[in-house]
Tab-separated table of C-alpha atoms in Angstrom:
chain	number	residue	atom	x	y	z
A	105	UNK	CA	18.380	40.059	-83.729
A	106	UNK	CA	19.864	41.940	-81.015
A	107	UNK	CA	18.271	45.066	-81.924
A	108	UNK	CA	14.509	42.953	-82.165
A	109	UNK	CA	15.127	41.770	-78.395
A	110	UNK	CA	15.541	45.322	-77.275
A	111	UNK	CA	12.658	47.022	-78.791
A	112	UNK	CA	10.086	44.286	-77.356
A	113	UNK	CA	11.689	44.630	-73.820
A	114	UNK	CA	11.198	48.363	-74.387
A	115	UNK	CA	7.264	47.977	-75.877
A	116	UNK	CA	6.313	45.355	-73.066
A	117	UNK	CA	7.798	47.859	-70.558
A	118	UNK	CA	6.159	50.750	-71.644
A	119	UNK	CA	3.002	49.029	-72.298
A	120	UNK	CA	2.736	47.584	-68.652
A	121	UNK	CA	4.083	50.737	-66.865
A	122	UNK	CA	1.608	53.803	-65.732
A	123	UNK	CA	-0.926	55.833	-63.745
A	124	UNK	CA	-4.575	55.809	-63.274
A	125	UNK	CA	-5.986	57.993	-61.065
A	126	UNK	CA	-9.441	57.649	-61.294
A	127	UNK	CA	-9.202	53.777	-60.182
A	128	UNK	CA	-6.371	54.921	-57.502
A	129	UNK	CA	-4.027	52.657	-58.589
A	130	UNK	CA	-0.445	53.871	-58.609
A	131	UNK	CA	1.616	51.066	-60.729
A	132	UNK	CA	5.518	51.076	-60.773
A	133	UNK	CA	6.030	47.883	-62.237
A	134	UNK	CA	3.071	46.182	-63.972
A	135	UNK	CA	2.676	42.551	-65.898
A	136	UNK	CA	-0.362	41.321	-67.017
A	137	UNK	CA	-1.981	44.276	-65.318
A	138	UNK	CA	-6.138	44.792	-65.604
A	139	UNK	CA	-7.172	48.106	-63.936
A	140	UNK	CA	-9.940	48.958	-65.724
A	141	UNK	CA	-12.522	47.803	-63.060
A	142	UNK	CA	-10.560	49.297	-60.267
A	143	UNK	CA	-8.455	46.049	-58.999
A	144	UNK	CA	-5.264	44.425	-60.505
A	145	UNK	CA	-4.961	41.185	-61.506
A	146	UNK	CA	-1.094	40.334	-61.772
A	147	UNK	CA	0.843	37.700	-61.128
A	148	UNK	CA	3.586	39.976	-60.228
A	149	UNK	CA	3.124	43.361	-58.613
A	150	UNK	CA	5.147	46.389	-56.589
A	151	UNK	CA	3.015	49.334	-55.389
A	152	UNK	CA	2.822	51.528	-52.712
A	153	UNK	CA	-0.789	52.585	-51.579
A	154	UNK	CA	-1.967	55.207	-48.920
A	155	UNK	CA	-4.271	52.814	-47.189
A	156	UNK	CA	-1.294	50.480	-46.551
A	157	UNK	CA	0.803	50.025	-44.480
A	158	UNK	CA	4.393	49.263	-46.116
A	159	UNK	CA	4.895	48.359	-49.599
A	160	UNK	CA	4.304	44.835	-50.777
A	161	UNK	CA	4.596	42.734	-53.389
A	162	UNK	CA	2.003	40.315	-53.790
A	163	UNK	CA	-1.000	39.176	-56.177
A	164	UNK	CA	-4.870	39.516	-54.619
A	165	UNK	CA	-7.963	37.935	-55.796
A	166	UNK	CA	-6.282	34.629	-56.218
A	167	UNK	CA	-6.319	31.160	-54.473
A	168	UNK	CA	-2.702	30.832	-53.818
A	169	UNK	CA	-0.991	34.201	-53.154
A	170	UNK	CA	2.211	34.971	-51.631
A	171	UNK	CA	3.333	38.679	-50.547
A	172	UNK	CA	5.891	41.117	-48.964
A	173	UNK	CA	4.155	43.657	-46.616
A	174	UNK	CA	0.854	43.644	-44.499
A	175	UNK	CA	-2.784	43.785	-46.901
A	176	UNK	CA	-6.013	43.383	-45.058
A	177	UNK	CA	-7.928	41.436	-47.540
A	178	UNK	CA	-8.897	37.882	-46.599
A	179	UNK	CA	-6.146	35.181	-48.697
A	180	UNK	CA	-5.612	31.872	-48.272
A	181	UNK	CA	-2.753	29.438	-48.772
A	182	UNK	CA	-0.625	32.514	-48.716
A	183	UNK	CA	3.600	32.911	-48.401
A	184	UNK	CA	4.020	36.129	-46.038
A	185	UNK	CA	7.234	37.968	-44.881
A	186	UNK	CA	6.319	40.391	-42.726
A	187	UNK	CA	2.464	40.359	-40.515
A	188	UNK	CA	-0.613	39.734	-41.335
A	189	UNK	CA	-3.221	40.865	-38.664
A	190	UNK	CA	-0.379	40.659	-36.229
A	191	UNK	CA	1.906	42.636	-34.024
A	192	UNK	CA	5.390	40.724	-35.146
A	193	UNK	CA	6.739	37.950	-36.232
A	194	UNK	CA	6.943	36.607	-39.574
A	195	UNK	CA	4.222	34.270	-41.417
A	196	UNK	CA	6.050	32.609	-44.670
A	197	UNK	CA	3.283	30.280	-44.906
A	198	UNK	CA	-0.526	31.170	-42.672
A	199	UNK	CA	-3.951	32.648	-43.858
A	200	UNK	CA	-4.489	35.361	-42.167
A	201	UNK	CA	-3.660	35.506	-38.433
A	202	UNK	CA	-3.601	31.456	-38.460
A	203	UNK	CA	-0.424	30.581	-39.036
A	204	UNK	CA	1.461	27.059	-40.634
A	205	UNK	CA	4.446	28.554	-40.420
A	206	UNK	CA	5.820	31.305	-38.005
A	207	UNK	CA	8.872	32.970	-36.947
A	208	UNK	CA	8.507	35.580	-34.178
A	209	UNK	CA	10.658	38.460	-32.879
A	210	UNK	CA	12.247	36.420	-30.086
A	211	UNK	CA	13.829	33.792	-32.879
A	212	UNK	CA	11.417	30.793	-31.948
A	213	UNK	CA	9.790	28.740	-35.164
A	214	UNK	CA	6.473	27.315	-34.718
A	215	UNK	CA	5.153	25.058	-37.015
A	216	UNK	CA	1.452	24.845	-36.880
A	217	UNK	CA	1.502	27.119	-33.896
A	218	UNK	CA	1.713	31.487	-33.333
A	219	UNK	CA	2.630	30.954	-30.031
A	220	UNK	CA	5.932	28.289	-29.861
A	221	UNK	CA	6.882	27.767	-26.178
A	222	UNK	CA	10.822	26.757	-27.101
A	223	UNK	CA	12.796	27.375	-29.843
A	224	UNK	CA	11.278	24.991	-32.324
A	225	UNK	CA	7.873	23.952	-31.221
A	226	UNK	CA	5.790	21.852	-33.933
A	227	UNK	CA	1.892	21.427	-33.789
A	228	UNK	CA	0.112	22.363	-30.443
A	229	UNK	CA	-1.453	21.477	-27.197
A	230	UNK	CA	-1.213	18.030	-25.816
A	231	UNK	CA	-2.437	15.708	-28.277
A	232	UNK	CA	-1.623	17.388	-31.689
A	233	UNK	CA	1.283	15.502	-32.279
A	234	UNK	CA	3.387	18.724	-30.669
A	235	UNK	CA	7.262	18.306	-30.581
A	236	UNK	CA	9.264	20.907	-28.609
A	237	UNK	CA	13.089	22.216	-28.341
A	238	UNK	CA	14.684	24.183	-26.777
A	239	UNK	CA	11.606	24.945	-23.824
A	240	UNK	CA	11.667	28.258	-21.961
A	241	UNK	CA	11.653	26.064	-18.654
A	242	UNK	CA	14.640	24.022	-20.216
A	243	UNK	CA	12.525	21.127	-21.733
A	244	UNK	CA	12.444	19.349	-24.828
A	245	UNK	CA	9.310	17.062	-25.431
A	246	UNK	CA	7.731	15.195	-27.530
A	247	UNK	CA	3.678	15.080	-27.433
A	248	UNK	CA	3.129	16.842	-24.512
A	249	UNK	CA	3.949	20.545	-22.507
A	250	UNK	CA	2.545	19.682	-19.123
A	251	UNK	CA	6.058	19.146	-17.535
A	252	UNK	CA	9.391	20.860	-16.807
A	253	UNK	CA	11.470	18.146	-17.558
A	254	UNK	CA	14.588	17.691	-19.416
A	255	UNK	CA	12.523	15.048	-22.165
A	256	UNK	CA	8.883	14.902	-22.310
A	257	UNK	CA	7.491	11.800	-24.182
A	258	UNK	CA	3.763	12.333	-24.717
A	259	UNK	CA	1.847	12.386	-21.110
A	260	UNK	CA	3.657	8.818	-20.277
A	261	UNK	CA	7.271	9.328	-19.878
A	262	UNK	CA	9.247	12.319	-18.794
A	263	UNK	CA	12.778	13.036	-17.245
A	264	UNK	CA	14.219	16.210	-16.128
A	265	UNK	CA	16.588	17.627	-13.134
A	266	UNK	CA	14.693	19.946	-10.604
A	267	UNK	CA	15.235	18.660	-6.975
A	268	UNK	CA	12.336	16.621	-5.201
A	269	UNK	CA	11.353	12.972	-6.098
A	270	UNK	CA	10.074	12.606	-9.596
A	271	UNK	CA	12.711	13.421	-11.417
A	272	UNK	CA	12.005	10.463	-13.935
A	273	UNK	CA	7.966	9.185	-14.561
A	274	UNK	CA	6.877	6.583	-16.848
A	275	UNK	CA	2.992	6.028	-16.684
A	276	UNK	CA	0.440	3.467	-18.931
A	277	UNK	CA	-2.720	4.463	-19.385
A	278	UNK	CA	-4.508	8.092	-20.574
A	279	UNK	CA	-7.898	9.796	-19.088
A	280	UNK	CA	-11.903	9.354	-19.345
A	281	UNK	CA	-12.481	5.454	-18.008
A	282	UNK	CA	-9.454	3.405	-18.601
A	283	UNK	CA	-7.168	4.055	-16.041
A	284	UNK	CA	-3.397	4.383	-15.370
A	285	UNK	CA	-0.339	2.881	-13.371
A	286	UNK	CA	3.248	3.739	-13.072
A	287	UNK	CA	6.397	4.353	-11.362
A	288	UNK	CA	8.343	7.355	-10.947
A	289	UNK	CA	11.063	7.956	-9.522
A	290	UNK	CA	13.359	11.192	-7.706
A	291	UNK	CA	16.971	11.874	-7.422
A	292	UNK	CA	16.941	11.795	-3.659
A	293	UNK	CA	16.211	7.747	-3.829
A	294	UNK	CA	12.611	7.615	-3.496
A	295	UNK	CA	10.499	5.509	-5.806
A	296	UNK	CA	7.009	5.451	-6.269
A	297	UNK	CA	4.296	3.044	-7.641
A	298	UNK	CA	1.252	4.734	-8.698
A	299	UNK	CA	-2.247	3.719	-10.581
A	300	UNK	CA	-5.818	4.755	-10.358
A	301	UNK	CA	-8.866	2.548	-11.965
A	302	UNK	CA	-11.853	3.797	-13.581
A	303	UNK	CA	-12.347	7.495	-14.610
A	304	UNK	CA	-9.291	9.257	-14.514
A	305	UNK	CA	-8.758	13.285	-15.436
A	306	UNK	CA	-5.943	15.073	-17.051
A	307	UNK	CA	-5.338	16.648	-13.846
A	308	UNK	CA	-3.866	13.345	-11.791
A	309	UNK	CA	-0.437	14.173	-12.776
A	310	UNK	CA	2.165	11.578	-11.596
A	311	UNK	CA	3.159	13.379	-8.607
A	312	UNK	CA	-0.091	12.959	-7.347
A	313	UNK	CA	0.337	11.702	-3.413
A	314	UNK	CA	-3.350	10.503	-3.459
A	315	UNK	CA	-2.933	8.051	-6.268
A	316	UNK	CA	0.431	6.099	-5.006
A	317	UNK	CA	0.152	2.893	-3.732
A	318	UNK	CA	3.796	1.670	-2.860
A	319	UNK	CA	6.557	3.397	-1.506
A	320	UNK	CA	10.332	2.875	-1.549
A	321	UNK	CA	11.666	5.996	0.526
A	322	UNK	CA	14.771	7.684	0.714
A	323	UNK	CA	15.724	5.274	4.014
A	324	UNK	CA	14.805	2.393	2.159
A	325	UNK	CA	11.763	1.817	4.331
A	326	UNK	CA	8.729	-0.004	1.599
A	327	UNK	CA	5.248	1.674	2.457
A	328	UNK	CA	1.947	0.019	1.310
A	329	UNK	CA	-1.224	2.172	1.730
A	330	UNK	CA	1.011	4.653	2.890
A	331	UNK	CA	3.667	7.272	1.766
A	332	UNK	CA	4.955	8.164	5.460
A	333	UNK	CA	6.481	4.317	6.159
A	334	UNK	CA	7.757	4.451	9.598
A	335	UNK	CA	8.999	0.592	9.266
A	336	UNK	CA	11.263	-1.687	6.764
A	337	UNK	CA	7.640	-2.404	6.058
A	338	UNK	CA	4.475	-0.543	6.738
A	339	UNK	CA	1.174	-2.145	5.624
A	340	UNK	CA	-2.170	0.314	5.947
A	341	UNK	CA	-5.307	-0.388	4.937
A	342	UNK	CA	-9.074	0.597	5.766
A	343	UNK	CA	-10.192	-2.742	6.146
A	344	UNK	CA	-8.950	-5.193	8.829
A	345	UNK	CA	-5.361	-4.306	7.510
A	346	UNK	CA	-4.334	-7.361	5.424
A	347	UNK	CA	-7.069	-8.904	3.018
A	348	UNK	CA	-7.572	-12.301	3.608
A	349	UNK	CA	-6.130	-15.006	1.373
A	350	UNK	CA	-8.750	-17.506	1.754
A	351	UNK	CA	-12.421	-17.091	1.418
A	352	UNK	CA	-14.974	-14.770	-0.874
A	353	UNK	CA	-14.753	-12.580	1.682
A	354	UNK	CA	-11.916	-10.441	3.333
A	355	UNK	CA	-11.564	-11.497	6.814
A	356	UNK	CA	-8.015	-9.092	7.756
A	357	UNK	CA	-5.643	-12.318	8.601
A	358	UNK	CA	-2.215	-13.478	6.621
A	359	UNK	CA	-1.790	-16.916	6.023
A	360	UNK	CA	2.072	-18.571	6.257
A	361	UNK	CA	2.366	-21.849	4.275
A	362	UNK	CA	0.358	-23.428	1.484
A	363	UNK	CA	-2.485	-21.356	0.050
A	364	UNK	CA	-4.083	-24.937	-0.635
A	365	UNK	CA	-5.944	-25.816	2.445
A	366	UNK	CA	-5.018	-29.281	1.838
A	367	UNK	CA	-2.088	-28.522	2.955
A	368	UNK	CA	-2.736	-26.897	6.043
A	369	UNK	CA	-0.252	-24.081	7.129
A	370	UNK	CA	-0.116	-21.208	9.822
A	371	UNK	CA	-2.675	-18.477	9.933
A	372	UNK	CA	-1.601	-15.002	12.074
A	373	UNK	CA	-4.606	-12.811	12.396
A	374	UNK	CA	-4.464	-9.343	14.543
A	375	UNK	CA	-7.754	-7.217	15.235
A	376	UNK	CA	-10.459	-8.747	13.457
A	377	UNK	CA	-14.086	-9.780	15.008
A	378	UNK	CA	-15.468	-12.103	12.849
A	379	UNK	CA	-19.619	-12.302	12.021
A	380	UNK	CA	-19.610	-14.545	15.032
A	381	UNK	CA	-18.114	-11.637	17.214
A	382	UNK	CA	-15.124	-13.954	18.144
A	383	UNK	CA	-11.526	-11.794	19.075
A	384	UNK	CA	-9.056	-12.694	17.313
A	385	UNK	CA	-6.645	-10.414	18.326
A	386	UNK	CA	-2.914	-12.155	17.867
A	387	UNK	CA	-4.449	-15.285	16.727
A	388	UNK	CA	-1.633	-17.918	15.480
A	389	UNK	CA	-3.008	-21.342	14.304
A	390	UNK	CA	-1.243	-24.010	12.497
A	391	UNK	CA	-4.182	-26.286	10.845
A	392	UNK	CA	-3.569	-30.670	9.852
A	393	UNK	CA	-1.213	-30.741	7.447
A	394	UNK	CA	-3.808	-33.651	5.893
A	395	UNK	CA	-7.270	-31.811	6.001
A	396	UNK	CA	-7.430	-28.387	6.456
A	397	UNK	CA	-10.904	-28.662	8.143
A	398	UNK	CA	-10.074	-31.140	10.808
A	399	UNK	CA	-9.498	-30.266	14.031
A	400	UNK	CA	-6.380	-27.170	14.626
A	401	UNK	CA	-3.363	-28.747	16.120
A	402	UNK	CA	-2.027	-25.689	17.333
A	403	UNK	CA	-3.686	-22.637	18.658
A	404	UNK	CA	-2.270	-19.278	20.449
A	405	UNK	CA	-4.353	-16.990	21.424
A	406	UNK	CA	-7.933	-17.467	19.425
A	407	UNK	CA	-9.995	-15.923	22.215
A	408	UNK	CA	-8.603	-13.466	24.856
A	409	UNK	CA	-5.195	-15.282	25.320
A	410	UNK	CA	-5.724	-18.720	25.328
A	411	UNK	CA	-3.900	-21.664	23.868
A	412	UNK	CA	-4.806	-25.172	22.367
A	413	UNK	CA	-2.498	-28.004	21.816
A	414	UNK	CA	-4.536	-30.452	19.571
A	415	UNK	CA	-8.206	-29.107	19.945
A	416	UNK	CA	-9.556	-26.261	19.464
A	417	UNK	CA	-12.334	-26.567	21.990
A	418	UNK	CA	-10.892	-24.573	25.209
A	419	UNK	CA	-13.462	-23.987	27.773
A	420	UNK	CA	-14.078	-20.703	28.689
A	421	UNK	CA	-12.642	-20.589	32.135
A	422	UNK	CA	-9.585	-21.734	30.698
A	423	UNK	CA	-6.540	-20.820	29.694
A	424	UNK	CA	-4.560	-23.826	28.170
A	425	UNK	CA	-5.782	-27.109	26.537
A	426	UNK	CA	-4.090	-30.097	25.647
A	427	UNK	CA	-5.712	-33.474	24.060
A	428	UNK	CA	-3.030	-35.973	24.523
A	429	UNK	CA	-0.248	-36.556	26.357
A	430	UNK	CA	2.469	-34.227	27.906
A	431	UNK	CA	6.357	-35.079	29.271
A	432	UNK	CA	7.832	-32.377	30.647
A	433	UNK	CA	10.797	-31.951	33.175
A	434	UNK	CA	9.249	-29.645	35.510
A	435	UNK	CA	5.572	-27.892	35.993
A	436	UNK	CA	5.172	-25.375	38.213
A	437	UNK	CA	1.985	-25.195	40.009
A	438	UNK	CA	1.419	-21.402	41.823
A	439	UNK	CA	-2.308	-21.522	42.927
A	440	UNK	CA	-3.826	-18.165	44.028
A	441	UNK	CA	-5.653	-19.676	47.213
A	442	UNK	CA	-3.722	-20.476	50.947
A	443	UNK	CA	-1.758	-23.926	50.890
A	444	UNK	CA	-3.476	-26.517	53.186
A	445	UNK	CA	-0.957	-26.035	56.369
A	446	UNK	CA	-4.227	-24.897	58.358
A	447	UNK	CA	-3.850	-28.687	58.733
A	448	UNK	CA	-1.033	-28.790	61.311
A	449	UNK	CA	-3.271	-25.584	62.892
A	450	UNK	CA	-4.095	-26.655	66.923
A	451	UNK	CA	-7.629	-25.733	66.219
A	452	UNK	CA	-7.804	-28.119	63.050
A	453	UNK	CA	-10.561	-31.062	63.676
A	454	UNK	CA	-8.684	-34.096	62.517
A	455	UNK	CA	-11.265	-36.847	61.835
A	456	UNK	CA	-10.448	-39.955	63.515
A	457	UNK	CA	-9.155	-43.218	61.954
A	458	UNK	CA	-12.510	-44.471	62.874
A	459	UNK	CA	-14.202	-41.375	61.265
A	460	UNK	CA	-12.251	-42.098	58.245
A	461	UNK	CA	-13.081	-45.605	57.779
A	462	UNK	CA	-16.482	-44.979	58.191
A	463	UNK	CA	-16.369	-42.599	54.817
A	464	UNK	CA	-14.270	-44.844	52.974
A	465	UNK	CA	-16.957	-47.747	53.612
A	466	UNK	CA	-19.815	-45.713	52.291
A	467	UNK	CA	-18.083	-43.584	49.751
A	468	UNK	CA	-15.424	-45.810	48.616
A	469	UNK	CA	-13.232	-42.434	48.606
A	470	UNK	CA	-11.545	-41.104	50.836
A	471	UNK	CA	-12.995	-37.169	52.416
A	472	UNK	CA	-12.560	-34.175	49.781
A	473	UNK	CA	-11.015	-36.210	47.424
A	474	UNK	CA	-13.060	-36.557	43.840
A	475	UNK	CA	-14.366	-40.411	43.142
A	476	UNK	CA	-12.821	-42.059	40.189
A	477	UNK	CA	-16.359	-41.548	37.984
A	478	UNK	CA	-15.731	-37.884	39.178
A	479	UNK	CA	-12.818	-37.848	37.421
A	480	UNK	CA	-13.300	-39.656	34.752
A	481	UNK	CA	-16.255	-37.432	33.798
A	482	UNK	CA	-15.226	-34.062	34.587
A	483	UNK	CA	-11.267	-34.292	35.402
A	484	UNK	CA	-9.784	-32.285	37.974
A	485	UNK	CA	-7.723	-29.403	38.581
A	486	UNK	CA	-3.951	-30.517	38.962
A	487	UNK	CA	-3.465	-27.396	42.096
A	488	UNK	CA	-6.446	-28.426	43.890
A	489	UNK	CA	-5.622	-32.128	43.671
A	490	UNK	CA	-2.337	-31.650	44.576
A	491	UNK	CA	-3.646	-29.186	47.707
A	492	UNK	CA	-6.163	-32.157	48.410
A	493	UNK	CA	-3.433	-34.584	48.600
A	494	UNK	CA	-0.565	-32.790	50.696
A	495	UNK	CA	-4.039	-32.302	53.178
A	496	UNK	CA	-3.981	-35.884	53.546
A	497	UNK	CA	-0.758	-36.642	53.798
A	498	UNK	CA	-0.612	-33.784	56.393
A	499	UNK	CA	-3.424	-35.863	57.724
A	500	UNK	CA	-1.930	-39.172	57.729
A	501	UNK	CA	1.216	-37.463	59.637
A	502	UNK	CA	-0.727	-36.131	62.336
A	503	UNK	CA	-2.165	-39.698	62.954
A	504	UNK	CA	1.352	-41.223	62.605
A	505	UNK	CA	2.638	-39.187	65.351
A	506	UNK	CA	-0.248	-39.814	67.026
A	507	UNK	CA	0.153	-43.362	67.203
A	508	UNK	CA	4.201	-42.568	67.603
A	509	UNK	CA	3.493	-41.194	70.826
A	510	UNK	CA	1.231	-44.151	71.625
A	511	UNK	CA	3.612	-46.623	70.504
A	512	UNK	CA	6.203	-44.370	72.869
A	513	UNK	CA	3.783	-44.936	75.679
A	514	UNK	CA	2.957	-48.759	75.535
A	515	UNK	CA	6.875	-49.186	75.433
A	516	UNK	CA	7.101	-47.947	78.510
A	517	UNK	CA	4.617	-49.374	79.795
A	518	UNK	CA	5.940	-53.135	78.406
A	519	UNK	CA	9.598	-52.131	79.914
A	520	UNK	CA	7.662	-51.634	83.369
A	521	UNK	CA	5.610	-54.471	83.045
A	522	UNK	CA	9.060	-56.311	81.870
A	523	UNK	CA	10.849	-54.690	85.196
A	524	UNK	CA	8.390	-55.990	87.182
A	525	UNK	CA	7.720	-59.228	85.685
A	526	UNK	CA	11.901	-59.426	86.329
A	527	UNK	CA	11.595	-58.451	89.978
A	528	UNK	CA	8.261	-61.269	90.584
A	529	UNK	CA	10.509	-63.893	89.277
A	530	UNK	CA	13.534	-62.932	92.102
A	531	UNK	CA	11.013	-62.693	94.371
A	532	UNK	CA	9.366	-66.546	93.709
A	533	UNK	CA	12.986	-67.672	93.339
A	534	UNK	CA	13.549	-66.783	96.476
A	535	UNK	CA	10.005	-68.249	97.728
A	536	UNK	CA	11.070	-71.633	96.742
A	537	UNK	CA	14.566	-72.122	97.530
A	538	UNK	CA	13.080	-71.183	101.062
């Protein structure tokens, strides 16, 4: 039996070993070898060829080859140590120069990739399903090589440790015409909120300053509309500042209190002109706590410094009005025209008591001083009333010391007249006892 074994090792040998020039095929080791068309169809196969360039073994022609050394025929589905169409590296699994499965002379695998950025890189570019180790710029991530962090989560999320602010970014959204939003933050304290609506491009990274719309910086300072806050809170905006809270329509003012206008509450508004071209530059108002459309009860300030205490109607020479009453422990009155002394003046023309009584029979007032329909109807002004007044009284004490001095002068006259009437009595006394 032994003996049978050895003889048909020796005829299957002999039978599949030799040369044939004509065809230019050189066989060392030959099964199932065909060469009689000039091409060899074996499923196993070592040769060494002019034309090549190393020595391989491999099978050609066929659907599913595998080889050791570098052909140039076309192959598919192939298991290669060595190159095919390329300068290094190893393919064990690629068709040609597109390789499934590589291994190149710096020790980094790709999988489904020539060109693996760390040491294990599988599938490519950003949206390939692409998983990284081991990056060059000391990254590993996971769907995405757009950053240098320490872990890359597709485009969304990524940490990593290189100085600056966004050391850690977590975003929601992707490109074309949905949008994103999303924080990041660095290891120097600052935080960031970021979105951008509408059409957005693979380029508007994270970091981008144009797309952040709230700011926690590294002094705690909270910037809205701004990434330079100067404040514990800096609001900008290119529209009247704050929107409104009220209304279709922005009109730039921030309401304190209920957002129902029921409810009433205090409005502060600050450099807005209204449709009506009104100022309401440091406007405060505090509206009825009942019905927001009655009447204001308080108002500072709603056009060019002026304030209302129940109304809202303050003529425009004014400066401060009050429907109602006021108690108050002392009003000071400072009026920016002379005080009426020019009464006690030795060229003032005092009307006479007969003067005055004349007026006060045809006008029923007294001279300068408003009628009571006068006042009824149109008020008066609490300075100039009170200048009016102190004029009279001035007035009435010029006529008191005029009639002082009178009264001084009949007394002596009555103590003369008394002497004398004294003296006329001695006098008939004496008359009569004579």
């Amino acid at each position: 039996m032994k003996t049978r074994m050895k003889i048909t090792i020796v005829t299957i040998v002999g039978m599949c070993m030799g040369v044939t020039a004509q065809n230019e095929v050189s066989t060392y080791f030959q099964v199932n070898a065909d060469n009689s068309n000039g091409y060899v169809a074996s499923k196993i196969y070592l040769k060494s060829h002019s034309n090549d360039r190393g020595t391989g073994l491999f099978t050609l022609g066929q659907t599913n080859n595998w080889f050791i050394g570098n052909p140039y025929t076309d192959h598919a589905n192939s298991f290669m140590i060595g190159v095919s169409n390329k300068s290094d590296g190893i393919d064990p699994v690629a068709q040609k120069s597109f390789a499934k499965f590589y291994l190149n002379a710096n020790g980094r695998v790709g999988i489904g990739t020539t060109s693996p950025e760390g040491n294990l890189q599988i599938g490519s570019g950003t949206l390939n399903g692409l998983i990284t180790l081991g990056g060059g710029k000391g990254y590993s991530s996971i769907g995405s090589t757009r950053s240098d962090g320490g872990l890359v989560l597709g485009k969304n999320i990524y940490t990593r440790y290189n100085g600056g602010d966004d050391n850690f970014v977590a975003r929601v959204g992707k490109t074309k015409t949905d949008g994103f939003s999303g924080i990041k933050m660095g290891q120097n304290g600052q935080i960031d909120f970021f979105g951008k609506e509408g059409n957005v491009t693979l380029d508007e990274v994270a970091n981008s300053n144009q797309n952040i719309k709230l700011r926690i910086d590294t002094k705690g300072n909270v910037g809205i509309g701004t990434i330079n806050p100067s404040t514990k809170l800096d609001v900008a905006s290119n529209s009247f500042g704050l929107p409104a809270t009220s209304g279709s329509s922005p009109n730039g003012f921030l309401r304190i209190g209920f957002t129902d206008r029921s409810w009433g509450g205090t409005e502060i508004l600050s450099g807005i002109i209204n449709s009506h071209n009104q100022d309401y530059a440091g406007y405060i108002q505090a509206k009825n706590p009942i019905n927001y459309s009655q009447n204001r009860t308080f108002l500072i300030n709603p056009q060019g410094g002026k304030v209302g205490i129940g109304t809202e109607n303050i003529p425009s020479e004014y400066k401060l009005a009050v429907a109602g009453k006021t108690i108050t422990e002392e009003v000071k009155v400072q009026l920016r025209e002379n005080w009426p002394d020019f009464v006690f003046e030795k060229n003032y023309n005092l009307p006479t008591l007969t003067e005055v009584e004349k007026h006060i029979k045809e006008k029923g007032h007294l001279k300068d001083i408003p009628s009571a329909k006068d006042v009824e109807k149109n008020g008066f002004f609490l300075g100039e009333m009170d200048a009016k007044l102190l004029q009279k009284i001035e007035e009435l004490t010029l006529y008191t010391l005029e009639q002082e001095k009178r009264l001084k002068e009949q007394d002596k006259k009555f103590e003369k007249q008394e002497k004398e009437l004294k003296e006329l009595k001695i006098l008939v006394k004496r008359l009569l006892e004579k």
